Tab-separated table of C-alpha atoms in Angstrom:
chain	number	residue	atom	x	y	z
A	1	UNK	CA	63.342	19.019	-7.040
A	2	UNK	CA	64.695	16.974	-4.203
A	3	UNK	CA	63.024	15.165	-1.352
A	4	UNK	CA	63.942	16.543	2.038
A	5	UNK	CA	63.429	14.183	4.984
A	6	UNK	CA	61.638	16.236	7.639
A	7	UNK	CA	62.485	14.654	11.025
A	8	UNK	CA	58.780	14.730	11.934
A	9	UNK	CA	56.938	14.181	8.643
A	10	UNK	CA	59.354	12.103	6.591
A	11	UNK	CA	60.424	12.851	3.013
A	12	UNK	CA	58.598	15.730	1.349
A	13	UNK	CA	59.211	17.826	-1.767
A	14	UNK	CA	61.714	20.637	-1.460
A	15	UNK	CA	59.071	23.239	-2.409
A	16	UNK	CA	57.416	22.628	1.002
A	17	UNK	CA	60.507	23.877	2.820
A	18	UNK	CA	62.085	27.197	3.631
A	19	UNK	CA	65.836	27.612	3.952
A	20	UNK	CA	67.330	29.151	7.087
A	21	UNK	CA	71.075	29.313	6.460
A	22	UNK	CA	73.847	28.159	8.775
A	23	UNK	CA	72.799	26.251	11.905
A	24	UNK	CA	74.220	26.557	15.429
A	25	UNK	CA	74.846	30.320	15.294
A	26	UNK	CA	74.132	31.259	18.887
A	27	UNK	CA	72.859	34.691	19.898
A	28	UNK	CA	75.672	36.462	21.791
A	29	UNK	CA	75.439	35.674	25.492
A	30	UNK	CA	76.442	39.225	26.472
A	31	UNK	CA	75.412	41.430	23.522
A	32	UNK	CA	76.356	44.749	25.085
A	33	UNK	CA	79.954	43.552	25.537
A	34	UNK	CA	80.475	42.905	21.810
A	35	UNK	CA	82.882	44.996	19.735
A	36	UNK	CA	81.843	46.234	16.289
A	37	UNK	CA	83.979	43.491	14.771
A	38	UNK	CA	82.219	40.830	16.838
A	39	UNK	CA	78.793	42.212	15.938
A	40	UNK	CA	79.763	42.157	12.257
A	41	UNK	CA	80.776	38.510	12.598
A	42	UNK	CA	77.488	37.660	14.281
A	43	UNK	CA	75.257	39.611	11.890
A	44	UNK	CA	76.915	39.267	8.480
A	45	UNK	CA	79.557	36.522	8.441
A	46	UNK	CA	78.584	32.887	7.937
A	47	UNK	CA	80.491	29.774	6.963
A	48	UNK	CA	80.289	29.123	3.231
A	49	UNK	CA	81.999	25.772	2.733
A	50	UNK	CA	82.222	23.698	-0.417
A	51	UNK	CA	81.285	20.400	1.239
A	52	UNK	CA	79.234	19.333	4.289
A	53	UNK	CA	77.342	22.252	5.836
A	54	UNK	CA	75.106	22.254	8.933
A	55	UNK	CA	72.074	24.386	8.121
A	56	UNK	CA	68.522	25.165	9.204
A	57	UNK	CA	65.362	24.282	7.309
A	58	UNK	CA	61.726	24.924	8.122
A	59	UNK	CA	58.956	22.614	6.899
A	60	UNK	CA	56.924	25.724	6.179
A	61	UNK	CA	54.167	24.086	4.097
A	62	UNK	CA	53.946	21.035	6.377
A	63	UNK	CA	54.398	20.800	10.137
A	64	UNK	CA	55.952	24.290	10.172
A	65	UNK	CA	58.723	23.158	12.508
A	66	UNK	CA	62.370	24.099	12.188
A	67	UNK	CA	65.048	21.426	12.065
A	68	UNK	CA	68.701	21.093	11.158
A	69	UNK	CA	70.365	19.241	8.315
A	70	UNK	CA	73.875	18.456	7.174
A	71	UNK	CA	74.003	18.820	3.401
A	72	UNK	CA	76.905	18.560	0.990
A	73	UNK	CA	76.906	21.873	-0.889
A	74	UNK	CA	78.795	20.312	-3.844
A	75	UNK	CA	76.224	17.596	-4.564
A	76	UNK	CA	73.222	18.971	-2.583
A	77	UNK	CA	72.963	15.495	-0.950
A	78	UNK	CA	71.310	15.586	2.477
A	79	UNK	CA	73.707	13.626	4.694
A	80	UNK	CA	71.694	13.868	7.924
A	81	UNK	CA	68.679	15.620	9.421
A	82	UNK	CA	68.207	16.174	13.143
A	83	UNK	CA	65.872	18.035	15.476
A	84	UNK	CA	66.605	21.388	17.028
A	85	UNK	CA	68.521	20.885	20.274
A	86	UNK	CA	70.156	17.679	19.107
A	87	UNK	CA	73.911	17.749	18.451
A	88	UNK	CA	75.162	17.746	14.872
A	89	UNK	CA	75.663	14.127	13.792
A	90	UNK	CA	79.028	12.945	12.489
A	91	UNK	CA	79.050	12.664	8.698
A	92	UNK	CA	81.669	11.345	6.328
A	93	UNK	CA	82.839	14.207	4.114
B	1	UNK	CA	73.516	40.668	-38.130
B	2	UNK	CA	76.505	38.795	-39.529
B	3	UNK	CA	78.489	36.867	-36.908
B	4	UNK	CA	82.258	37.238	-37.231
B	5	UNK	CA	84.525	34.423	-38.409
B	6	UNK	CA	85.834	32.291	-35.576
B	7	UNK	CA	89.594	32.749	-35.239
B	8	UNK	CA	91.830	29.696	-34.700
B	9	UNK	CA	94.031	30.438	-31.692
B	10	UNK	CA	93.787	33.726	-29.854
B	11	UNK	CA	96.249	32.856	-27.078
B	12	UNK	CA	98.927	30.299	-26.167
B	13	UNK	CA	98.668	27.547	-23.620
B	14	UNK	CA	101.953	28.046	-21.714
B	15	UNK	CA	103.526	26.112	-18.857
B	16	UNK	CA	103.426	28.200	-15.687
B	17	UNK	CA	106.656	30.020	-14.849
B	18	UNK	CA	108.206	29.704	-11.376
B	19	UNK	CA	107.227	33.231	-10.453
B	20	UNK	CA	105.175	36.231	-11.517
B	21	UNK	CA	104.843	39.822	-10.348
B	22	UNK	CA	101.074	39.375	-10.190
B	23	UNK	CA	98.979	36.211	-10.164
B	24	UNK	CA	95.243	36.520	-10.831
B	25	UNK	CA	93.194	33.585	-9.566
B	26	UNK	CA	90.208	32.967	-11.811
B	27	UNK	CA	90.167	33.111	-15.611
B	28	UNK	CA	86.678	34.506	-16.038
B	29	UNK	CA	85.740	37.938	-17.288
B	30	UNK	CA	86.906	39.785	-14.187
B	31	UNK	CA	90.255	37.974	-14.024
B	32	UNK	CA	90.979	38.434	-17.723
B	33	UNK	CA	89.947	42.093	-17.659
B	34	UNK	CA	92.100	42.746	-14.583
B	35	UNK	CA	95.123	41.188	-16.300
B	36	UNK	CA	94.432	43.239	-19.432
B	37	UNK	CA	94.299	46.580	-17.589
B	38	UNK	CA	97.340	45.658	-15.441
B	39	UNK	CA	99.326	45.211	-18.649
B	40	UNK	CA	97.789	48.046	-20.621
B	41	UNK	CA	97.326	50.822	-18.084
B	42	UNK	CA	99.984	50.000	-15.495
B	43	UNK	CA	102.660	48.316	-17.644
B	44	UNK	CA	102.694	45.250	-15.385
B	45	UNK	CA	103.105	42.416	-17.862
B	46	UNK	CA	104.719	39.630	-15.853
B	47	UNK	CA	101.243	38.416	-14.974
B	48	UNK	CA	99.570	35.014	-14.908
B	49	UNK	CA	95.857	34.284	-14.889
B	50	UNK	CA	95.227	30.875	-13.288
B	51	UNK	CA	92.024	29.064	-14.192
B	52	UNK	CA	91.065	25.714	-12.705
B	53	UNK	CA	88.902	24.770	-15.691
B	54	UNK	CA	88.927	26.463	-19.067
B	55	UNK	CA	88.937	30.209	-19.707
B	56	UNK	CA	85.572	31.845	-19.114
B	57	UNK	CA	83.838	28.528	-18.404
B	58	UNK	CA	82.312	29.522	-15.070
B	59	UNK	CA	79.869	32.366	-14.545
B	60	UNK	CA	81.264	34.112	-17.632
B	61	UNK	CA	79.678	31.316	-19.700
B	62	UNK	CA	76.500	31.180	-17.613
B	63	UNK	CA	75.261	34.735	-17.137
B	64	UNK	CA	72.469	36.419	-19.070
B	65	UNK	CA	74.802	39.196	-20.400
B	66	UNK	CA	72.729	42.156	-19.214
B	67	UNK	CA	74.664	45.420	-19.035
B	68	UNK	CA	73.240	48.489	-17.283
B	69	UNK	CA	74.190	51.077	-14.663
B	70	UNK	CA	70.827	52.052	-13.144
B	71	UNK	CA	71.693	51.359	-9.516
B	72	UNK	CA	70.394	53.468	-6.633
B	73	UNK	CA	73.333	54.722	-4.597
B	74	UNK	CA	76.121	57.112	-5.607
B	75	UNK	CA	78.780	54.488	-4.810
B	76	UNK	CA	77.175	52.010	-7.207
B	77	UNK	CA	76.523	54.627	-9.872
B	78	UNK	CA	80.244	55.382	-9.820
B	79	UNK	CA	81.531	51.925	-10.579
B	80	UNK	CA	78.671	50.638	-12.768
B	81	UNK	CA	78.562	53.787	-14.906
B	82	UNK	CA	82.364	53.705	-15.210
B	83	UNK	CA	81.914	50.177	-16.497
B	84	UNK	CA	79.160	51.119	-18.943
B	85	UNK	CA	81.341	53.890	-20.383
B	86	UNK	CA	84.159	51.385	-20.889
B	87	UNK	CA	81.704	48.991	-22.574
B	88	UNK	CA	80.838	51.781	-25.018
B	89	UNK	CA	84.435	51.871	-26.272
B	90	UNK	CA	85.450	48.292	-25.602
B	91	UNK	CA	85.174	46.878	-29.089
B	92	UNK	CA	87.654	49.462	-30.403
B	93	UNK	CA	89.850	49.173	-27.332
B	94	UNK	CA	90.197	45.395	-27.678
B	95	UNK	CA	90.165	45.381	-31.473
B	96	UNK	CA	87.715	42.528	-31.254
B	97	UNK	CA	83.969	42.300	-31.922
B	98	UNK	CA	81.913	41.767	-28.765
B	99	UNK	CA	78.424	42.414	-30.182
B	100	UNK	CA	77.712	45.101	-27.594
B	101	UNK	CA	74.203	46.221	-28.383
B	102	UNK	CA	72.618	49.132	-26.489
B	103	UNK	CA	69.022	48.035	-26.867
B	104	UNK	CA	67.912	49.414	-23.482
B	105	UNK	CA	66.540	47.800	-20.356
B	106	UNK	CA	63.086	47.985	-18.789
B	107	UNK	CA	62.853	47.218	-15.067
B	108	UNK	CA	59.171	46.590	-14.465
B	109	UNK	CA	57.173	47.750	-11.453
B	110	UNK	CA	54.226	45.606	-10.329
B	111	UNK	CA	53.104	47.214	-7.083
B	112	UNK	CA	52.741	50.720	-5.686
B	113	UNK	CA	55.893	50.176	-3.640
B	114	UNK	CA	57.718	49.066	-6.804
B	115	UNK	CA	56.521	52.268	-8.479
B	116	UNK	CA	57.790	54.462	-5.645
B	117	UNK	CA	61.145	52.657	-5.514
B	118	UNK	CA	61.507	52.823	-9.292
B	119	UNK	CA	60.724	56.535	-9.548
B	120	UNK	CA	63.180	57.211	-6.743
B	121	UNK	CA	65.828	55.196	-8.599
B	122	UNK	CA	65.178	57.130	-11.814
B	123	UNK	CA	65.665	60.397	-9.943
B	124	UNK	CA	68.839	59.115	-8.263
B	125	UNK	CA	70.204	57.978	-11.626
B	126	UNK	CA	69.525	61.365	-13.220
B	127	UNK	CA	71.246	63.199	-10.394
B	128	UNK	CA	74.270	61.007	-11.104
B	129	UNK	CA	74.167	61.799	-14.824
B	130	UNK	CA	72.899	58.360	-15.788
B	131	UNK	CA	70.219	58.075	-18.472
B	132	UNK	CA	66.972	56.941	-16.896
B	133	UNK	CA	63.297	57.569	-17.371
B	134	UNK	CA	60.024	56.413	-15.875
B	135	UNK	CA	57.616	55.010	-18.454
B	136	UNK	CA	53.953	54.163	-17.917
B	137	UNK	CA	52.408	50.854	-19.083
B	138	UNK	CA	51.648	52.319	-22.523
B	139	UNK	CA	55.283	53.415	-22.772
B	140	UNK	CA	56.376	49.883	-21.851
B	141	UNK	CA	54.171	48.569	-24.669
B	142	UNK	CA	55.734	51.006	-27.139
B	143	UNK	CA	59.287	50.014	-26.215
B	144	UNK	CA	58.551	46.282	-26.045
B	145	UNK	CA	55.276	45.418	-27.828
B	146	UNK	CA	55.193	41.793	-26.664
B	147	UNK	CA	54.910	42.655	-22.952
B	148	UNK	CA	51.418	42.030	-21.602
B	149	UNK	CA	50.410	45.304	-19.916
B	150	UNK	CA	46.807	44.254	-19.343
B	151	UNK	CA	45.551	45.243	-15.862
B	152	UNK	CA	43.749	41.929	-15.263
B	153	UNK	CA	46.758	39.724	-14.520
B	154	UNK	CA	48.025	38.630	-11.102
B	155	UNK	CA	50.906	41.142	-11.096
B	156	UNK	CA	49.969	43.882	-13.598
B	157	UNK	CA	52.687	46.072	-15.088
B	158	UNK	CA	52.283	49.512	-13.496
B	159	UNK	CA	55.217	51.044	-15.338
B	160	UNK	CA	58.962	50.623	-15.621
B	161	UNK	CA	62.283	52.351	-15.386
B	162	UNK	CA	64.009	52.573	-18.757
B	163	UNK	CA	67.729	52.963	-19.373
B	164	UNK	CA	68.267	53.357	-23.133
B	165	UNK	CA	72.074	52.949	-22.964
B	166	UNK	CA	71.791	49.531	-21.316
B	167	UNK	CA	72.069	46.408	-23.409
B	168	UNK	CA	73.702	43.048	-23.931
B	169	UNK	CA	77.000	41.731	-25.299
B	170	UNK	CA	78.248	38.357	-26.450
B	171	UNK	CA	79.854	37.033	-23.254
B	172	UNK	CA	82.236	34.562	-24.930
B	173	UNK	CA	83.567	37.220	-27.283
B	174	UNK	CA	84.131	39.569	-24.372
B	175	UNK	CA	86.260	36.955	-22.611
B	176	UNK	CA	88.109	36.033	-25.790
B	177	UNK	CA	88.712	39.678	-26.642
B	178	UNK	CA	90.274	40.342	-23.234
B	179	UNK	CA	92.237	37.066	-23.314
B	180	UNK	CA	93.619	37.768	-26.772
B	181	UNK	CA	94.609	41.328	-25.935
B	182	UNK	CA	96.137	40.367	-22.571
B	183	UNK	CA	98.090	37.538	-24.178
B	184	UNK	CA	99.405	39.896	-26.854
B	185	UNK	CA	100.888	42.075	-24.092
B	186	UNK	CA	102.676	39.132	-22.454
B	187	UNK	CA	100.138	37.848	-19.901
B	188	UNK	CA	100.254	34.053	-19.369
B	189	UNK	CA	96.807	32.428	-19.413
B	190	UNK	CA	97.139	29.103	-17.596
B	191	UNK	CA	94.191	26.728	-17.724
B	192	UNK	CA	93.582	23.480	-15.822
B	193	UNK	CA	95.476	25.039	-12.949
B	194	UNK	CA	93.565	24.922	-9.671
B	195	UNK	CA	94.825	26.934	-6.715
B	196	UNK	CA	95.049	24.622	-3.692
B	197	UNK	CA	96.832	26.890	-1.220
B	198	UNK	CA	97.981	30.452	-0.602
B	199	UNK	CA	101.449	30.820	0.928
B	200	UNK	CA	102.238	33.743	3.225
B	201	UNK	CA	105.310	34.903	5.146
B	202	UNK	CA	105.370	37.769	7.621
B	203	UNK	CA	101.763	38.704	6.863
B	204	UNK	CA	102.402	38.931	3.118
B	205	UNK	CA	101.453	36.709	0.235
B	206	UNK	CA	104.464	34.938	-1.286
B	207	UNK	CA	103.144	32.195	-3.550
B	208	UNK	CA	100.181	30.135	-4.660
B	209	UNK	CA	100.136	26.338	-4.516
B	210	UNK	CA	98.438	24.887	-7.556
B	211	UNK	CA	97.594	21.588	-9.194
B	212	UNK	CA	100.479	22.435	-11.559
B	213	UNK	CA	103.011	23.235	-8.850
B	214	UNK	CA	104.050	26.167	-6.698
B	215	UNK	CA	104.044	29.601	-8.321
B	216	UNK	CA	105.741	32.468	-6.483
B	217	UNK	CA	103.836	35.741	-6.657
B	218	UNK	CA	104.544	39.308	-5.630
B	219	UNK	CA	100.856	40.093	-5.527
B	220	UNK	CA	97.742	37.962	-5.860
B	221	UNK	CA	94.280	39.095	-6.940
B	222	UNK	CA	91.317	36.817	-6.288
B	223	UNK	CA	88.627	36.863	-9.008
B	224	UNK	CA	86.958	33.563	-8.211
B	225	UNK	CA	83.285	34.592	-7.822
B	226	UNK	CA	81.418	31.674	-6.219
B	227	UNK	CA	84.612	30.071	-4.914
B	228	UNK	CA	85.960	33.220	-3.221
B	229	UNK	CA	85.103	31.960	0.281
B	230	UNK	CA	87.037	28.743	-0.344
B	231	UNK	CA	90.135	30.654	-1.495
B	232	UNK	CA	89.967	33.248	1.291
B	233	UNK	CA	89.726	30.453	3.863
B	234	UNK	CA	93.207	29.330	2.727
B	235	UNK	CA	94.626	32.379	4.535
B	236	UNK	CA	92.105	32.186	7.379
B	237	UNK	CA	90.039	35.050	5.982
B	238	UNK	CA	86.276	34.804	6.505
B	239	UNK	CA	84.023	36.568	3.994
B	240	UNK	CA	80.404	37.681	4.422
B	241	UNK	CA	79.353	35.705	1.356
B	242	UNK	CA	76.972	32.875	0.606
B	243	UNK	CA	77.460	30.901	-2.612
B	244	UNK	CA	74.141	30.067	-4.233
B	245	UNK	CA	73.061	28.461	-7.508
B	246	UNK	CA	71.623	30.977	-9.979
B	247	UNK	CA	69.773	29.395	-12.872
B	248	UNK	CA	69.222	30.559	-16.416
B	249	UNK	CA	67.902	28.992	-19.582
B	250	UNK	CA	67.477	29.508	-23.300
B	251	UNK	CA	64.776	28.663	-25.809
B	252	UNK	CA	65.443	27.356	-29.277
B	253	UNK	CA	66.315	29.965	-31.935
B	254	UNK	CA	63.397	32.212	-32.824
B	255	UNK	CA	62.739	35.078	-35.191
B	256	UNK	CA	63.496	38.470	-33.627
B	257	UNK	CA	60.522	39.203	-31.367
B	258	UNK	CA	62.067	40.910	-28.351
B	259	UNK	CA	63.727	44.265	-29.079
B	260	UNK	CA	65.052	45.161	-25.607
B	261	UNK	CA	65.840	43.678	-22.190
B	262	UNK	CA	63.012	43.255	-19.678
B	263	UNK	CA	63.631	42.567	-16.005
B	264	UNK	CA	61.083	42.031	-13.278
B	265	UNK	CA	62.215	41.779	-9.700
B	266	UNK	CA	58.741	41.104	-8.387
B	267	UNK	CA	57.921	38.085	-10.557
B	268	UNK	CA	61.513	36.795	-10.763
B	269	UNK	CA	62.382	36.749	-14.423
B	270	UNK	CA	64.543	38.717	-16.836
B	271	UNK	CA	64.516	38.193	-20.569
B	272	UNK	CA	66.384	39.280	-23.648
B	273	UNK	CA	66.826	37.752	-27.076
B	274	UNK	CA	70.380	36.896	-28.074
B	275	UNK	CA	71.709	37.892	-31.490
B	276	UNK	CA	71.434	34.281	-32.634
B	277	UNK	CA	67.743	34.244	-31.675
B	278	UNK	CA	67.475	32.350	-28.388
B	279	UNK	CA	65.354	33.858	-25.659
B	280	UNK	CA	67.723	34.134	-22.706
B	281	UNK	CA	65.987	34.084	-19.326
B	282	UNK	CA	67.291	34.217	-15.802
B	283	UNK	CA	65.652	33.339	-12.496
B	284	UNK	CA	66.062	34.300	-8.876
B	285	UNK	CA	68.687	32.436	-6.864
B	286	UNK	CA	68.031	29.034	-5.340
B	287	UNK	CA	67.547	29.571	-1.604
B	288	UNK	CA	70.225	27.189	-0.340
B	289	UNK	CA	74.008	27.407	-0.485
B	290	UNK	CA	75.375	25.333	-3.339
B	291	UNK	CA	78.569	24.801	-5.303
B	292	UNK	CA	77.084	22.215	-7.671
B	293	UNK	CA	76.356	24.479	-10.670
B	294	UNK	CA	72.796	23.216	-10.750
B	295	UNK	CA	69.607	24.260	-9.020
B	296	UNK	CA	66.123	23.005	-8.344
B	297	UNK	CA	63.479	22.521	-11.003
B	298	UNK	CA	60.655	24.324	-9.213
B	299	UNK	CA	62.643	27.577	-9.620
B	300	UNK	CA	62.475	27.103	-13.395
B	301	UNK	CA	58.755	26.328	-13.196
B	302	UNK	CA	58.096	29.564	-11.307
B	303	UNK	CA	60.301	31.497	-13.690
B	304	UNK	CA	58.388	30.134	-16.703
B	305	UNK	CA	55.063	30.988	-15.084
B	306	UNK	CA	56.263	34.564	-14.633
B	307	UNK	CA	57.662	34.738	-18.172
B	308	UNK	CA	54.389	33.502	-19.696
B	309	UNK	CA	52.298	36.004	-17.779
B	310	UNK	CA	54.533	38.845	-18.978
B	311	UNK	CA	55.023	37.457	-22.498
B	312	UNK	CA	52.057	35.328	-23.597
B	313	UNK	CA	53.712	35.049	-27.033
B	314	UNK	CA	56.352	32.724	-25.505
B	315	UNK	CA	53.773	30.004	-24.821
B	316	UNK	CA	54.824	27.995	-27.871
B	317	UNK	CA	58.564	28.388	-27.350
B	318	UNK	CA	60.534	25.315	-26.317
B	319	UNK	CA	63.107	25.248	-23.618
B	320	UNK	CA	66.432	24.189	-25.065
B	321	UNK	CA	68.896	24.189	-22.184
B	322	UNK	CA	69.056	25.138	-18.497
B	323	UNK	CA	72.079	25.520	-16.255
B	324	UNK	CA	73.290	27.253	-13.115
B	325	UNK	CA	76.267	29.313	-12.066
B	326	UNK	CA	77.559	29.782	-8.531
B	327	UNK	CA	76.982	33.338	-7.371
B	328	UNK	CA	78.689	34.851	-4.326
B	329	UNK	CA	75.928	36.841	-2.669
B	330	UNK	CA	76.869	39.549	-0.163
B	331	UNK	CA	74.574	40.875	2.598
B	332	UNK	CA	73.967	44.229	0.839
B	333	UNK	CA	73.934	42.955	-2.784
B	334	UNK	CA	77.063	45.019	-3.473
B	335	UNK	CA	80.548	43.752	-4.266
B	336	UNK	CA	83.671	43.564	-2.110
B	337	UNK	CA	86.678	44.939	-4.000
B	338	UNK	CA	89.873	45.981	-2.284
B	339	UNK	CA	92.671	45.135	0.097
B	340	UNK	CA	92.759	42.328	2.663
B	341	UNK	CA	94.566	41.984	6.000
B	342	UNK	CA	97.210	39.949	4.097
B	343	UNK	CA	99.760	42.171	2.338
B	344	UNK	CA	99.733	41.819	-1.446
B	345	UNK	CA	96.468	39.860	-1.453
B	346	UNK	CA	93.495	41.612	-3.072
B	347	UNK	CA	89.855	40.684	-3.104
B	348	UNK	CA	87.285	41.005	-5.869
B	349	UNK	CA	84.108	39.155	-5.013
B	350	UNK	CA	80.523	39.531	-3.837
B	351	UNK	CA	79.189	40.558	-7.257
B	352	UNK	CA	76.485	37.990	-6.710
B	353	UNK	CA	73.954	37.957	-9.512
B	354	UNK	CA	75.294	40.982	-11.415
B	355	UNK	CA	79.006	40.678	-12.140
B	356	UNK	CA	79.015	40.486	-15.937
B	357	UNK	CA	78.050	44.131	-16.486
B	358	UNK	CA	80.919	45.194	-14.244
B	359	UNK	CA	83.598	43.314	-16.212
B	360	UNK	CA	85.449	46.279	-17.793
B	361	UNK	CA	84.870	48.612	-14.841
B	362	UNK	CA	86.051	46.259	-12.163
B	363	UNK	CA	88.913	45.043	-14.345
B	364	UNK	CA	90.132	48.625	-14.571
B	365	UNK	CA	89.570	49.438	-10.885
B	366	UNK	CA	90.923	46.136	-9.555
B	367	UNK	CA	94.061	46.461	-11.698
B	368	UNK	CA	94.524	49.948	-10.219
B	369	UNK	CA	94.035	48.534	-6.699
B	370	UNK	CA	96.670	45.838	-7.289
B	371	UNK	CA	99.137	48.136	-9.057
B	372	UNK	CA	98.986	50.889	-6.408
B	373	UNK	CA	98.197	48.785	-3.325
B	374	UNK	CA	95.363	51.225	-2.862
B	375	UNK	CA	91.728	51.167	-3.979
B	376	UNK	CA	90.647	53.096	-7.054
B	377	UNK	CA	88.156	55.833	-6.001
B	378	UNK	CA	85.353	53.847	-7.662
B	379	UNK	CA	85.924	50.747	-5.526
B	380	UNK	CA	86.911	52.571	-2.338
B	381	UNK	CA	83.370	52.282	-0.844
B	382	UNK	CA	83.278	48.523	-1.467
B	383	UNK	CA	85.627	47.406	1.287
B	384	UNK	CA	85.360	44.343	3.474
B	385	UNK	CA	85.420	46.710	6.468
B	386	UNK	CA	82.006	48.174	5.596
B	387	UNK	CA	80.352	45.197	7.285
B	388	UNK	CA	82.000	46.289	10.536
B	389	UNK	CA	81.550	50.043	10.146
B	390	UNK	CA	77.994	49.670	8.879
B	391	UNK	CA	78.589	51.728	5.713
B	392	UNK	CA	76.625	49.254	3.590
B	393	UNK	CA	75.575	49.967	0.000
B	394	UNK	CA	72.172	48.309	-0.133
B	395	UNK	CA	71.306	47.507	-3.744
B	396	UNK	CA	68.735	44.764	-3.281
B	397	UNK	CA	66.201	46.842	-5.214
B	398	UNK	CA	68.404	47.658	-8.190
B	399	UNK	CA	69.996	44.198	-8.260
B	400	UNK	CA	66.698	43.147	-9.882
B	401	UNK	CA	67.238	39.471	-9.091
B	402	UNK	CA	65.356	37.890	-6.216
B	403	UNK	CA	67.649	37.051	-3.313
């Protein structure tokens, strides 16, 4: 089990958190204008890198707030955590 | 049961040639089986299987070896039952023992919704000619006496689907059997050879760049499971996959106590007993994306809690070893097998938590797809395009592993 540093509560056990997948996937600004291909990309296709990945977590058994993290998917190391609305920090890959 | 003698060398360790008619990326079960059927069924023998580590050292060495075909939809019944029928003749076909043992599988139901879904799946299976029956808790007890069917547990067993023709096989022997037979027909099995780039010209694949140099290829088939997204990205192709850790574990060797395979989707554990005697148990996937071949310990804790409630007799067993594989999970828990927008490049991925059982079936169908540049009827529904058209094949229920 790893410790995940919640930006509000500090480091807590992983079991307190809920995973939310890729971060910064914006809802389409003009949904009715989307083609089937574009809808498929929005609904089903996500980045799946081997390396740093910006993703969402929720501190569901703590403050219950969502936040973002950059985590290396090869080592599972959390490289940065940041609050919703903040830009993704630069990380060394 | 007597284990067979271990043979010395079943295949060579050749230097890669400058070019091949077909290059298969990934030397696991699917890659080896594809190469075997390319050579055997289609007479295409100038084939290389490239493996970045050692043969069958990825998910082929890490799965829990469960073989069954009791999926819900017609599309799935087609390919999984095709596979099960090939399993039934595989030992003779390969001329190699694989310890395929049709000891049956119970998929437990723990809630009224589970019961409804399970009965529906049994009916769907029967309509597709697949052996399936619904058994009540007493029937579960008769098939597998060590299952606790008492009503006063947190998630009581309300019944189960039973597929008698399901079973397990010895995963290493399966890989070695395919490797040996493919090698005997002229296929080059090249280990320690990581693909670092895919070369295209005019919208067609021309070569693969590897850690052992450039290899020209007429056609390339990707069988890289958890690393499929990384490979596809080399030609700018995005896949609807998420790579997750999937953990499993074994106990020390025990006397035979568990006569079948028991899976429970609701409490996240599936258990069989290997021929040697270990209890082999799998968990649900870890929630986060991960390429590290390890997962989090609390998943194992939950899995053990579920296993002990179902099988109180395991309380004194000791855990011997845990590990994780990297599973490529698709949005509908069904695979993606077929053509890509790049000419001569073929995709076999998205098997997620259940690829082992498909090894012979997908090997046969993927070889057909590569040889004819056209999907086999059994993998025709499993295109990449289905995520655009919406023709999904939702098998989250029958996948029987928590996603």
